[in-house]
Each structure stands twice: as C-alpha cells, then as structure tokens.
Amino acid sequence: MYGVRRDLDYTNAVDKKILHPLMLQQLRATDFVKTVNGILAGDYGLLTYRRRKLASD
C-alpha cells in the first residue's frame, strides 16, 4: 500500500487529544488511569453528542 507508515504505533490511545467514551473500555488499567487523569487535568477531552429533537417534541 502506498502512504502507509509501518513505524507508527496506532494502538496507543493515550496520545489522542479527544477521546470517544467507548474507547475507554478497551484500555488496559494503567492506560485507563493515565487517560482519566489527563481528562480531569484538562489535557484530554471526551467526545460529546447532542441529542436529536424529535418532531413530536
């Protein structure tokens, strides 16, 4: 494949800045603790969703 870099580690989720909440379930315990501490410190953020308003609302 062209343009694929094989020297990068794509599995390290701690390097991301905005995280999906369901991704936290897949982390090892040590990575989870580091990530949550980063979220609480303001270094990382969580992806949020707005609910759609139904036509009946």
Coordinates of C-alpha atoms in Angstrom, one line a residue:
M1 CA 0.0 0.0 0.0
Y2 CA 1.2 3.5 -0.8
G3 CA 1.4 6.0 2.0
V4 CA 1.2 3.6 4.9
R5 CA 3.8 4.2 7.6
R6 CA 4.6 1.0 9.4
D7 CA 6.8 2.5 12.1
L8 CA 3.9 4.2 13.9
D9 CA 2.1 2.7 16.8
Y10 CA -1.6 3.2 16.1
T11 CA -2.7 1.3 19.2
N12 CA -1.5 3.9 21.8
A13 CA -4.7 5.7 22.6
V14 CA -3.2 7.9 25.2
D15 CA -1.6 10.1 22.5
K16 CA -5.1 11.3 21.3
K17 CA -6.5 14.6 22.5
I18 CA -10.2 14.0 22.1
L19 CA -11.4 10.5 23.1
H20 CA -14.5 8.5 22.4
P21 CA -16.1 7.4 25.7
L22 CA -16.5 3.8 24.5
M23 CA -12.8 3.7 23.7
L24 CA -12.0 3.9 27.4
Q25 CA -13.4 0.4 27.8
Q26 CA -10.7 -1.1 25.6
L27 CA -7.8 0.4 27.5
R28 CA -5.5 -1.5 29.9
A29 CA -5.8 -0.5 33.6
T30 CA -2.6 1.6 33.5
D31 CA -3.6 3.4 30.3
F32 CA -7.1 4.0 31.6
V33 CA -5.7 5.6 34.8
K34 CA -3.4 7.9 32.8
T35 CA -6.2 8.8 30.4
V36 CA -8.7 9.6 33.1
N37 CA -6.1 11.7 35.0
G38 CA -5.4 13.6 31.7
I39 CA -9.1 14.2 31.2
L40 CA -9.5 15.5 34.8
A41 CA -6.4 17.7 34.4
G42 CA -7.8 19.2 31.2
D43 CA -5.2 17.7 28.9
Y44 CA -7.7 15.5 27.0
G45 CA -11.3 15.8 26.2
L46 CA -14.2 13.4 25.6
L47 CA -16.4 13.4 22.5
T48 CA -19.9 14.6 23.3
Y49 CA -23.1 14.1 21.5
R50 CA -26.2 16.3 21.2
R51 CA -29.5 14.5 21.2
R52 CA -31.7 15.0 18.2
K53 CA -35.0 16.5 18.9
L54 CA -37.9 14.5 17.6
A55 CA -40.7 16.1 15.6
S56 CA -43.1 15.3 18.4
D57 CA -41.0 17.4 20.9

